[in-house]
PDB file of C-alpha atoms in Angstrom:
ATOM      1  CA  MET A 307      20.376  -1.336  25.036  1.00  0.00           C
ATOM      2  CA  ARG A 308      17.658  -2.096  22.675  1.00  0.00           C
ATOM      3  CA  LEU A 309      15.251   0.773  21.948  1.00  0.00           C
ATOM      4  CA  SER A 310      11.169   0.258  22.943  1.00  0.00           C
ATOM      5  CA  LYS A 311       8.689  -0.229  20.182  1.00  0.00           C
ATOM      6  CA  VAL A 312       7.593   3.837  20.201  1.00  0.00           C
ATOM      7  CA  VAL A 313      11.290   4.970  20.032  1.00  0.00           C
ATOM      8  CA  THR A 314      12.243   2.974  17.553  1.00  0.00           C
ATOM      9  CA  ALA A 315       8.919   4.301  15.300  1.00  0.00           C
ATOM     10  CA  HIS A 316       9.868   7.881  16.068  1.00  0.00           C
ATOM     11  CA  ILE A 317      12.872   6.525  14.433  1.00  0.00           C
ATOM     12  CA  LEU A 318      11.585   5.539  11.461  1.00  0.00           C
ATOM     13  CA  LEU A 319       9.275   7.923  10.579  1.00  0.00           C
ATOM     14  CA  LEU A 320      11.727  10.786  10.933  1.00  0.00           C
ATOM     15  CA  LEU A 321      14.359   8.776   8.834  1.00  0.00           C
ATOM     16  CA  ALA A 322      10.679   8.091   6.495  1.00  0.00           C
ATOM     17  CA  ASN A 323      10.607  11.425   5.600  1.00  0.00           C
ATOM     18  CA  LEU A 324      13.694  12.645   5.600  1.00  0.00           C
ATOM     19  CA  ILE A 325      13.831  10.484   2.421  1.00  0.00           C
ATOM     20  CA  TYR A 326      10.812  12.294   1.649  1.00  0.00           C
ATOM     21  CA  GLY A 327      12.563  15.514   1.582  1.00  0.00           C
ATOM     22  CA  VAL A 328      15.574  14.875   0.326  1.00  0.00           C
ATOM     23  CA  ASN A 329      13.753  13.061  -2.478  1.00  0.00           C
ATOM     24  CA  TYR A 330      12.066  15.882  -3.874  1.00  0.00           C
ATOM     25  CA  THR A 331      15.600  16.894  -5.153  1.00  0.00           C
ATOM     26  CA  VAL A 332      16.738  13.934  -6.036  1.00  0.00           C
ATOM     27  CA  SER A 333      13.690  12.844  -8.170  1.00  0.00           C
ATOM     28  CA  LYS A 334      15.056  16.087 -10.905  1.00  0.00           C
ATOM     29  CA  ILE A 335      18.080  14.299 -11.200  1.00  0.00           C
ATOM     30  CA  PRO A 336      17.344  11.551 -13.685  1.00  0.00           C
ATOM     31  CA  MET A 337      14.184  13.545 -15.941  1.00  0.00           C
ATOM     32  CA  PRO A 338      13.172  15.060 -17.311  1.00  0.00           C
ATOM     33  CA  GLU A 339      16.846  14.430 -19.456  1.00  0.00           C
ATOM     34  CA  TYR A 340      17.835  10.408 -18.998  1.00  0.00           C
ATOM     35  CA  ILE A 341      13.747   9.134 -17.816  1.00  0.00           C
ATOM     36  CA  LYS A 342      10.867  10.585 -18.800  1.00  0.00           C
ATOM     37  CA  PRO A 343       7.904  11.380 -15.446  1.00  0.00           C
ATOM     38  CA  LEU A 344       6.277   8.626 -15.902  1.00  0.00           C
ATOM     39  CA  GLY A 345       8.473   5.917 -16.420  1.00  0.00           C
ATOM     40  CA  LEU A 346      10.225   6.820 -13.103  1.00  0.00           C
ATOM     41  CA  VAL A 347       6.574   6.772 -11.816  1.00  0.00           C
ATOM     42  CA  LEU A 348       6.261   3.104 -13.722  1.00  0.00           C
ATOM     43  CA  LEU A 349       9.445   2.070 -12.247  1.00  0.00           C
ATOM     44  CA  ARG A 350       8.346   2.909  -9.031  1.00  0.00           C
ATOM     45  CA  CYS A 351       5.705   0.825  -8.853  1.00  0.00           C
ATOM     46  CA  ILE A 352       7.068  -2.391 -10.010  1.00  0.00           C
ATOM     47  CA  ALA A 353       9.838  -1.757  -6.931  1.00  0.00           C
ATOM     48  CA  ALA A 354       6.585  -1.169  -4.278  1.00  0.00           C
ATOM     49  CA  VAL A 355       4.818  -4.403  -5.535  1.00  0.00           C
ATOM     50  CA  ALA A 356       8.006  -6.245  -5.717  1.00  0.00           C
ATOM     51  CA  PHE A 357       8.657  -4.857  -2.205  1.00  0.00           C
ATOM     52  CA  PHE A 358       5.701  -5.554  -0.804  1.00  0.00           C
ATOM     53  CA  TRP A 359       4.649  -9.327  -2.485  1.00  0.00           C
ATOM     54  CA  ILE A 360       8.252 -10.909  -1.028  1.00  0.00           C
ATOM     55  CA  LEU A 361       7.761  -9.175   1.921  1.00  0.00           C
ATOM     56  CA  HIS A 362       4.191 -10.208   2.515  1.00  0.00           C
ATOM     57  CA  TYR A 363       5.350 -13.900   1.799  1.00  0.00           C
ATOM     58  CA  PHE A 364       8.189 -14.231   4.337  1.00  0.00           C
ATOM     59  CA  ILE A 365       6.657 -12.051   7.782  1.00  0.00           C
ATOM     60  CA  LYS A 366       4.434 -13.918   9.255  1.00  0.00           C
ATOM     61  CA  SER A 367       1.660 -12.604   9.929  1.00  0.00           C
ATOM     62  CA  PRO A 368      -2.868 -13.309   9.968  1.00  0.00           C
ATOM     63  CA  SER A 369      -2.599 -11.606   6.715  1.00  0.00           C
ATOM     64  CA  LYS A 370      -1.985 -14.537   5.047  1.00  0.00           C
ATOM     65  CA  LYS A 371      -4.931 -15.878   5.643  1.00  0.00           C
ATOM     66  CA  GLN A 372      -6.684 -13.005   5.222  1.00  0.00           C
ATOM     67  CA  LYS A 373      -8.882 -12.651   1.772  1.00  0.00           C
ATOM     68  CA  ILE A 374      -9.968  -9.815  -0.031  1.00  0.00           C
ATOM     69  CA  GLU A 375     -14.031  -9.485   0.570  1.00  0.00           C
ATOM     70  CA  SER A 376     -16.181  -9.555  -3.181  1.00  0.00           C
ATOM     71  CA  LYS A 377     -17.590  -6.292  -1.929  1.00  0.00           C
ATOM     72  CA  ASP A 378     -14.494  -4.358  -1.032  1.00  0.00           C
ATOM     73  CA  TRP A 379     -12.638  -4.923  -4.593  1.00  0.00           C
ATOM     74  CA  VAL A 380     -14.074  -1.606  -6.386  1.00  0.00           C
ATOM     75  CA  ARG A 381     -13.484  -0.115  -3.178  1.00  0.00           C
ATOM     76  CA  LEU A 382      -9.054  -1.268  -3.725  1.00  0.00           C
ATOM     77  CA  VAL A 383      -8.980   0.072  -7.063  1.00  0.00           C
ATOM     78  CA  LEU A 384     -10.504   3.540  -6.703  1.00  0.00           C
ATOM     79  CA  ALA A 385      -7.978   2.827  -4.105  1.00  0.00           C
ATOM     80  CA  GLY A 386      -5.193   1.765  -6.539  1.00  0.00           C
ATOM     81  CA  LEU A 387      -6.386   4.807  -8.925  1.00  0.00           C
ATOM     82  CA  PHE A 388      -6.744   7.520  -6.284  1.00  0.00           C
ATOM     83  CA  GLY A 389      -3.244   6.562  -3.939  1.00  0.00           C
ATOM     84  CA  ILE A 390      -1.389   5.347  -6.833  1.00  0.00           C
ATOM     85  CA  ALA A 391      -1.836   5.989 -10.796  1.00  0.00           C
ATOM     86  CA  ILE A 392      -2.706   9.276 -10.639  1.00  0.00           C
ATOM     87  CA  ASN A 393      -1.225  10.743  -6.894  1.00  0.00           C
ATOM     88  CA  GLN A 394       2.512   9.765  -8.655  1.00  0.00           C
ATOM     89  CA  ILE A 395       2.296  11.112 -11.975  1.00  0.00           C
ATOM     90  CA  LEU A 396       1.317  14.016 -10.945  1.00  0.00           C
ATOM     91  CA  PHE A 397       3.753  14.273  -7.826  1.00  0.00           C
ATOM     92  CA  PHE A 398       6.386  12.823 -10.498  1.00  0.00           C
ATOM     93  CA  LYS A 399       5.052  15.688 -13.882  1.00  0.00           C
ATOM     94  CA  GLY A 400       4.558  18.195 -10.936  1.00  0.00           C
ATOM     95  CA  LEU A 401       7.852  18.168  -9.860  1.00  0.00           C
ATOM     96  CA  GLU A 402       9.556  18.167 -13.317  1.00  0.00           C
ATOM     97  CA  LEU A 403       7.940  21.174 -13.941  1.00  0.00           C
ATOM     98  CA  SER A 404       8.253  22.748 -10.569  1.00  0.00           C
ATOM     99  CA  GLN A 405      11.292  23.686  -7.672  1.00  0.00           C
ATOM    100  CA  PRO A 406      11.618  20.845  -4.756  1.00  0.00           C
ATOM    101  CA  ILE A 407      10.756  23.598  -1.914  1.00  0.00           C
ATOM    102  CA  SER A 408       7.410  25.013  -3.457  1.00  0.00           C
ATOM    103  CA  ALA A 409       6.278  21.257  -4.150  1.00  0.00           C
ATOM    104  CA  SER A 410       7.665  19.844  -0.614  1.00  0.00           C
ATOM    105  CA  ILE A 411       5.635  23.274   0.382  1.00  0.00           C
ATOM    106  CA  ILE A 412       2.138  22.511  -1.010  1.00  0.00           C
ATOM    107  CA  MET A 413       2.664  19.178  -0.297  1.00  0.00           C
ATOM    108  CA  THR A 414       2.453  19.765   3.464  1.00  0.00           C
ATOM    109  CA  SER A 415      -1.280  20.826   2.461  1.00  0.00           C
ATOM    110  CA  THR A 416      -2.450  16.825   2.085  1.00  0.00           C
ATOM    111  CA  PRO A 417      -4.537  17.778   5.685  1.00  0.00           C
ATOM    112  CA  ILE A 418      -6.081  20.720   4.637  1.00  0.00           C
ATOM    113  CA  ALA A 419      -6.510  18.361   1.176  1.00  0.00           C
ATOM    114  CA  VAL A 420      -8.838  15.781   2.761  1.00  0.00           C
ATOM    115  CA  LEU A 421     -11.319  18.687   5.453  1.00  0.00           C
ATOM    116  CA  ILE A 422     -12.156  19.753   0.966  1.00  0.00           C
ATOM    117  CA  VAL A 423     -12.449  15.794   0.336  1.00  0.00           C
ATOM    118  CA  ALA A 424     -14.191  14.560   3.495  1.00  0.00           C
ATOM    119  CA  LEU A 425     -16.799  18.066   3.251  1.00  0.00           C
ATOM    120  CA  PHE A 426     -17.733  16.141   0.518  1.00  0.00           C
ATOM    121  CA  ILE A 427     -17.326  12.558   0.444  1.00  0.00           C
ATOM    122  CA  ALA A 428     -18.336  12.405   4.137  1.00  0.00           C
ATOM    123  CA  LYS A 429     -19.896  14.998   4.615  1.00  0.00           C
ATOM    124  CA  GLU A 430     -17.986  16.594   8.034  1.00  0.00           C
ATOM    125  CA  ARG A 431     -19.422  19.264   9.496  1.00  0.00           C
ATOM    126  CA  LEU A 432     -17.218  22.966   9.052  1.00  0.00           C
ATOM    127  CA  THR A 433     -16.910  24.746  12.126  1.00  0.00           C
ATOM    128  CA  TRP A 434     -14.895  28.000  12.183  1.00  0.00           C
ATOM    129  CA  ASN A 435     -11.698  26.592  12.790  1.00  0.00           C
ATOM    130  CA  LYS A 436     -11.737  24.252  10.250  1.00  0.00           C
ATOM    131  CA  ALA A 437     -12.697  27.052   8.091  1.00  0.00           C
ATOM    132  CA  ILE A 438     -10.328  29.587   9.283  1.00  0.00           C
ATOM    133  CA  GLY A 439      -7.023  26.964   8.368  1.00  0.00           C
ATOM    134  CA  LEU A 440      -9.017  25.999   5.238  1.00  0.00           C
ATOM    135  CA  PHE A 441      -8.539  29.192   4.799  1.00  0.00           C
ATOM    136  CA  LEU A 442      -5.436  29.808   5.679  1.00  0.00           C
ATOM    137  CA  GLY A 443      -4.004  26.796   3.392  1.00  0.00           C
ATOM    138  CA  LEU A 444      -5.898  27.453   0.908  1.00  0.00           C
ATOM    139  CA  VAL A 445      -4.600  31.443   0.614  1.00  0.00           C
ATOM    140  CA  GLY A 446      -1.072  30.417   1.253  1.00  0.00           C
ATOM    141  CA  ALA A 447      -1.612  27.663  -1.616  1.00  0.00           C
ATOM    142  CA  LEU A 448      -2.578  29.704  -4.132  1.00  0.00           C
ATOM    143  CA  ALA A 449      -0.002  32.109  -3.467  1.00  0.00           C
ATOM    144  CA  LEU A 450       2.901  29.814  -3.679  1.00  0.00           C
ATOM    145  CA  ILE A 451       1.080  28.587  -7.251  1.00  0.00           C
ATOM    146  CA  LEU A 452       0.852  32.303  -8.550  1.00  0.00           C
ATOM    147  CA  SER A 453       4.309  32.865  -8.579  1.00  0.00           C
ATOM    148  CA  GLY A 454       5.219  29.961 -10.345  1.00  0.00           C
ATOM    149  CA  ASP A 455       5.804  32.650 -13.587  1.00  0.00           C
ATOM    150  CA  SER A 456       8.080  34.627 -12.133  1.00  0.00           C
ATOM    151  CA  ARG A 457      10.340  32.210 -10.978  1.00  0.00           C
ATOM    152  CA  ALA A 458      10.560  29.614 -14.355  1.00  0.00           C
ATOM    153  CA  SER A 459      14.250  28.251 -15.473  1.00  0.00           C
ATOM    154  CA  SER A 460      14.981  25.642 -17.487  1.00  0.00           C
ATOM    155  CA  TYR A 461      14.857  23.193 -14.271  1.00  0.00           C
ATOM    156  CA  ALA A 462      11.545  24.042 -13.728  1.00  0.00           C
ATOM    157  CA  PRO A 463       9.840  25.768 -16.743  1.00  0.00           C
ATOM    158  CA  ASN A 464       6.653  26.048 -15.562  1.00  0.00           C
ATOM    159  CA  PRO A 465       5.758  26.165 -11.698  1.00  0.00           C
ATOM    160  CA  THR A 466       2.746  27.100 -11.803  1.00  0.00           C
ATOM    161  CA  LEU A 467       1.773  24.220 -14.267  1.00  0.00           C
ATOM    162  CA  GLY A 468       3.424  22.048 -11.706  1.00  0.00           C
ATOM    163  CA  ASN A 469       2.513  23.500  -8.806  1.00  0.00           C
ATOM    164  CA  ILE A 470      -1.087  22.827  -9.419  1.00  0.00           C
ATOM    165  CA  MET A 471       0.137  18.967  -9.970  1.00  0.00           C
ATOM    166  CA  ILE A 472       1.742  18.983  -7.094  1.00  0.00           C
ATOM    167  CA  PHE A 473      -2.134  20.096  -5.322  1.00  0.00           C
ATOM    168  CA  ILE A 474      -4.598  18.568  -7.528  1.00  0.00           C
ATOM    169  CA  ASN A 475      -1.733  15.384  -6.154  1.00  0.00           C
ATOM    170  CA  ALA A 476      -2.438  15.840  -1.933  1.00  0.00           C
ATOM    171  CA  LEU A 477      -5.919  16.268  -3.774  1.00  0.00           C
ATOM    172  CA  SER A 478      -5.946  12.451  -5.236  1.00  0.00           C
ATOM    173  CA  TYR A 479      -4.035  12.078  -2.152  1.00  0.00           C
ATOM    174  CA  ALA A 480      -6.883  12.826   0.313  1.00  0.00           C
ATOM    175  CA  ILE A 481      -9.632  10.942  -1.583  1.00  0.00           C
ATOM    176  CA  TYR A 482      -7.527   7.593  -1.157  1.00  0.00           C
ATOM    177  CA  LEU A 483      -6.797   8.317   2.519  1.00  0.00           C
ATOM    178  CA  VAL A 484     -10.814   9.397   2.566  1.00  0.00           C
ATOM    179  CA  ILE A 485     -12.341   5.765   0.330  1.00  0.00           C
ATOM    180  CA  SER A 486      -9.318   3.355   1.337  1.00  0.00           C
ATOM    181  CA  LYS A 487      -9.794   4.129   5.503  1.00  0.00           C
ATOM    182  CA  LYS A 488     -12.418   1.268   5.982  1.00  0.00           C
ATOM    183  CA  LEU A 489     -10.475  -0.716   4.013  1.00  0.00           C
ATOM    184  CA  ILE A 490      -7.130   0.056   5.975  1.00  0.00           C
ATOM    185  CA  GLU A 491      -8.835  -0.777   9.719  1.00  0.00           C
ATOM    186  CA  LYS A 492      -9.778  -4.201   8.441  1.00  0.00           C
ATOM    187  CA  TYR A 493      -7.408  -5.910   6.530  1.00  0.00           C
ATOM    188  CA  ASP A 494      -3.941  -6.035   7.489  1.00  0.00           C
ATOM    189  CA  ASN A 495      -1.312  -3.255   6.488  1.00  0.00           C
ATOM    190  CA  MET A 496       1.090  -5.471   4.033  1.00  0.00           C
ATOM    191  CA  LEU A 497      -1.864  -7.436   2.062  1.00  0.00           C
ATOM    192  CA  PHE A 498      -3.244  -3.921   1.713  1.00  0.00           C
ATOM    193  CA  MET A 499      -0.247  -2.046   0.254  1.00  0.00           C
ATOM    194  CA  LYS A 500       0.483  -5.286  -2.123  1.00  0.00           C
ATOM    195  CA  TRP A 501      -2.855  -4.863  -2.921  1.00  0.00           C
ATOM    196  CA  VAL A 502      -3.531  -0.737  -4.032  1.00  0.00           C
ATOM    197  CA  PHE A 503       0.535  -0.636  -5.666  1.00  0.00           C
ATOM    198  CA  SER A 504      -0.300  -3.866  -7.544  1.00  0.00           C
ATOM    199  CA  ILE A 505      -3.629  -2.374  -9.171  1.00  0.00           C
ATOM    200  CA  GLY A 506      -1.623   1.045  -8.837  1.00  0.00           C
ATOM    201  CA  LEU A 507       1.170  -0.825 -11.504  1.00  0.00           C
ATOM    202  CA  PHE A 508      -1.306  -1.954 -14.290  1.00  0.00           C
ATOM    203  CA  MET A 509      -3.255   1.566 -14.287  1.00  0.00           C
ATOM    204  CA  VAL A 510       0.601   2.839 -14.196  1.00  0.00           C
ATOM    205  CA  LEU A 511       1.685   0.699 -17.403  1.00  0.00           C
ATOM    206  CA  PRO A 512       0.194   2.049 -20.636  1.00  0.00           C
ATOM    207  CA  PHE A 513       1.538   5.494 -19.665  1.00  0.00           C
ATOM    208  CA  GLY A 514       5.315   4.656 -18.234  1.00  0.00           C
ATOM    209  CA  PHE A 515       6.104   1.792 -20.781  1.00  0.00           C
ATOM    210  CA  ASN A 516       6.946   3.539 -23.125  1.00  0.00           C
ATOM    211  CA  GLU A 517       9.199   6.440 -20.661  1.00  0.00           C
ATOM    212  CA  VAL A 518      10.527   3.138 -19.858  1.00  0.00           C
ATOM    213  CA  ILE A 519      11.319   2.187 -23.151  1.00  0.00           C
ATOM    214  CA  ASP A 520      13.188   5.627 -24.673  1.00  0.00           C
ATOM    215  CA  ALA A 521      14.723   6.599 -21.599  1.00  0.00           C
ATOM    216  CA  ARG A 522      18.822   6.659 -22.066  1.00  0.00           C
ATOM    217  CA  TRP A 523      19.684   3.806 -19.697  1.00  0.00           C
ATOM    218  CA  SER A 524      23.457   3.464 -22.648  1.00  0.00           C
ATOM    219  CA  GLU A 525      24.283   7.217 -21.153  1.00  0.00           C
ATOM    220  CA  MET A 526      23.413   7.348 -17.418  1.00  0.00           C
ATOM    221  CA  ASN A 527      26.393   8.183 -15.135  1.00  0.00           C
ATOM    222  CA  THR A 528      27.164   6.955 -11.333  1.00  0.00           C
ATOM    223  CA  GLU A 529      24.599   9.860 -10.413  1.00  0.00           C
ATOM    224  CA  ILE A 530      22.394   9.389 -12.464  1.00  0.00           C
ATOM    225  CA  TRP A 531      21.951   5.466 -11.194  1.00  0.00           C
ATOM    226  CA  LEU A 532      22.507   6.017  -7.516  1.00  0.00           C
ATOM    227  CA  SER A 533      19.792   8.633  -8.007  1.00  0.00           C
ATOM    228  CA  ILE A 534      17.554   5.964  -9.407  1.00  0.00           C
ATOM    229  CA  GLY A 535      18.323   3.362  -6.877  1.00  0.00           C
ATOM    230  CA  PHE A 536      17.685   5.979  -4.197  1.00  0.00           C
ATOM    231  CA  ILE A 537      13.665   6.798  -5.210  1.00  0.00           C
ATOM    232  CA  LEU A 538      13.227   2.743  -6.253  1.00  0.00           C
ATOM    233  CA  ILE A 539      14.639   2.041  -2.432  1.00  0.00           C
ATOM    234  CA  PHE A 540      14.480   3.999  -0.204  1.00  0.00           C
ATOM    235  CA  VAL A 541      11.265   6.890  -1.555  1.00  0.00           C
ATOM    236  CA  SER A 542       9.122   3.715  -3.193  1.00  0.00           C
ATOM    237  CA  CYS A 543       9.887   0.998  -0.497  1.00  0.00           C
ATOM    238  CA  LEU A 544      11.330   1.810   2.606  1.00  0.00           C
ATOM    239  CA  THR A 545       8.846   4.936   3.214  1.00  0.00           C
ATOM    240  CA  TYR A 546       5.886   2.890   3.583  1.00  0.00           C
ATOM    241  CA  TYR A 547       7.507   0.235   5.205  1.00  0.00           C
ATOM    242  CA  PHE A 548       8.876   2.888   7.844  1.00  0.00           C
ATOM    243  CA  THR A 549       5.116   4.540   8.038  1.00  0.00           C
ATOM    244  CA  THR A 550       3.426   1.583   8.233  1.00  0.00           C
ATOM    245  CA  VAL A 551       5.412  -0.352  11.298  1.00  0.00           C
ATOM    246  CA  SER A 552       4.958   2.938  13.022  1.00  0.00           C
ATOM    247  CA  LEU A 553       1.150   2.725  12.845  1.00  0.00           C
ATOM    248  CA  ASN A 554       1.418  -0.259  14.249  1.00  0.00           C
ATOM    249  CA  VAL A 555       3.073   1.776  17.618  1.00  0.00           C
ATOM    250  CA  LEU A 556       1.946   5.115  17.099  1.00  0.00           C
ATOM    251  CA  PRO A 557      -1.383   7.223  16.487  1.00  0.00           C
ATOM    252  CA  SER A 558      -2.338   8.521  12.937  1.00  0.00           C
ATOM    253  CA  SER A 559      -2.424  11.806  14.708  1.00  0.00           C
ATOM    254  CA  THR A 560       1.263  11.638  15.671  1.00  0.00           C
ATOM    255  CA  VAL A 561       2.383   9.628  12.013  1.00  0.00           C
ATOM    256  CA  GLY A 562       0.980  13.072  10.069  1.00  0.00           C
ATOM    257  CA  ILE A 563       2.900  15.617  12.650  1.00  0.00           C
ATOM    258  CA  TYR A 564       6.089  14.536  10.840  1.00  0.00           C
ATOM    259  CA  ILE A 565       4.742  16.006   7.388  1.00  0.00           C
ATOM    260  CA  TYR A 566       5.936  18.919   8.636  1.00  0.00           C
ATOM    261  CA  ALA A 567       9.370  17.780   8.434  1.00  0.00           C
ATOM    262  CA  GLN A 568       9.157  17.308   4.677  1.00  0.00           C
ATOM    263  CA  PRO A 569       9.910  21.422   3.615  1.00  0.00           C
ATOM    264  CA  VAL A 570      12.815  21.120   6.238  1.00  0.00           C
ATOM    265  CA  PHE A 571      14.503  18.324   4.781  1.00  0.00           C
ATOM    266  CA  ALA A 572      13.550  19.435   1.348  1.00  0.00           C
ATOM    267  CA  VAL A 573      15.316  22.832   2.220  1.00  0.00           C
ATOM    268  CA  LEU A 574      18.280  21.809   3.379  1.00  0.00           C
ATOM    269  CA  THR A 575      18.715  19.592   0.466  1.00  0.00           C
ATOM    270  CA  ALA A 576      17.864  21.570  -2.145  1.00  0.00           C
ATOM    271  CA  ILE A 577      20.017  24.677  -0.726  1.00  0.00           C
ATOM    272  CA  ILE A 578      23.455  22.401  -0.151  1.00  0.00           C
ATOM    273  CA  LEU A 579      23.035  20.903  -4.129  1.00  0.00           C
ATOM    274  CA  GLY A 580      22.493  24.833  -5.112  1.00  0.00           C
ATOM    275  CA  ALA A 581      18.569  22.792  -6.935  1.00  0.00           C
ATOM    276  CA  ASP A 582      16.551  25.904  -5.423  1.00  0.00           C
ATOM    277  CA  SER A 583      16.510  29.373  -2.239  1.00  0.00           C
ATOM    278  CA  LEU A 584      14.051  30.432  -0.714  1.00  0.00           C
ATOM    279  CA  ASP A 585      12.483  34.119  -0.541  1.00  0.00           C
ATOM    280  CA  LEU A 586       9.502  35.393   1.395  1.00  0.00           C
ATOM    281  CA  VAL A 587       6.577  34.345  -0.689  1.00  0.00           C
ATOM    282  CA  LYS A 588       8.164  30.909  -0.042  1.00  0.00           C
ATOM    283  CA  VAL A 589       8.022  31.120   3.924  1.00  0.00           C
ATOM    284  CA  VAL A 590       4.734  33.550   4.132  1.00  0.00           C
ATOM    285  CA  SER A 591       2.866  30.822   1.858  1.00  0.00           C
ATOM    286  CA  ALA A 592       5.170  27.608   4.585  1.00  0.00           C
ATOM    287  CA  LEU A 593       3.815  29.522   7.658  1.00  0.00           C
ATOM    288  CA  MET A 594       0.206  30.189   6.195  1.00  0.00           C
ATOM    289  CA  ILE A 595       0.315  26.245   5.379  1.00  0.00           C
ATOM    290  CA  PHE A 596       1.140  25.338   8.593  1.00  0.00           C
ATOM    291  CA  VAL A 597      -1.434  27.292  10.548  1.00  0.00           C
ATOM    292  CA  GLY A 598      -4.071  26.158   8.451  1.00  0.00           C
ATOM    293  CA  VAL A 599      -3.344  22.800   8.751  1.00  0.00           C
ATOM    294  CA  TYR A 600      -2.700  23.326  12.779  1.00  0.00           C
ATOM    295  CA  LEU A 601      -5.964  24.079  13.499  1.00  0.00           C
ATOM    296  CA  VAL A 602      -7.641  21.673  10.462  1.00  0.00           C
ATOM    297  CA  SER A 603      -5.767  18.810  12.617  1.00  0.00           C
ATOM    298  CA  ASN A 604      -6.219  20.051  15.799  1.00  0.00           C
ATOM    299  CA  THR A 605      -9.975  21.130  15.042  1.00  0.00           C
ATOM    300  CA  LYS A 606     -10.722  16.894  14.232  1.00  0.00           C
ATOM    301  CA  LYS A 607      -8.284  16.127  17.261  1.00  0.00           C
ATOM    302  CA  LEU A 608     -10.362  17.962  19.924  1.00  0.00           C
ATOM    303  CA  LYS A 609     -13.614  16.771  18.223  1.00  0.00           C
ATOM    304  CA  THR A 610     -12.470  12.856  18.746  1.00  0.00           C
ATOM    305  CA  LYS A 611     -10.981  13.528  22.473  1.00  0.00           C
ATOM    306  CA  ALA A 612     -14.606  14.905  23.192  1.00  0.00           C
ATOM    307  CA  THR A 613     -16.581  11.804  21.832  1.00  0.00           C
TER     308      THR A 613
END
């Protein structure tokens, strides 16, 4: 019995966010002892570029006849800068310094970061619900960031700085979402992704090249190779593909809801592997961010229905 496209899309989204949740712990296995964060980012970009160019070549799609118009290249370069280069560099550098659970909770504040960016760039109107949601989300994120010093360890040497980087990473990704909206609507997903990652690759190359060369390749055991393989194949390629396929079937608001699953999977993975633990600050901060995101997202959804 064949599954419907809607059911398949939901399964793919769940798998994508499961992979993202597990990634918070798995990414800390090879770095920084065997390969440093920027080197890992460069490998991710190389893997994603190869994946999307090959996939775009073999799939049957009208986008093969599409060409990026000259007027859209500046916006595309900015998308590569904020969506790939700054986004991934800050994420992995922040994850190196922080803890998996804290990082995953802060990442759920992305819709709040989108609202902040939209207020300045898109001049979006701030309603009372959005203002309350914005306040709760920022307080929750701030509480998690400021509590970082008390949890410093060799595994997470500077949680406060790491959490700040993760939050700025969320802001960078929010800028990417706002400036790339018109491009995503105009061009085929695969065409857009292969060029965004290609641009991002050239931006990351100067920062990550030496770290790839200096990586301790000869000392890596099976666990390290498997963790890197997981990051390159599952996190860098399949998650984007699963999300892209799902966006063709489900509305973006539904896709966005699945971000709430990431901390759940991150918590389970971190606790099972003994990489992190829950405490009251994390739980309360998560609840504040979740409520804040709900108010921000739900208000936007109601407004869309009314117009």
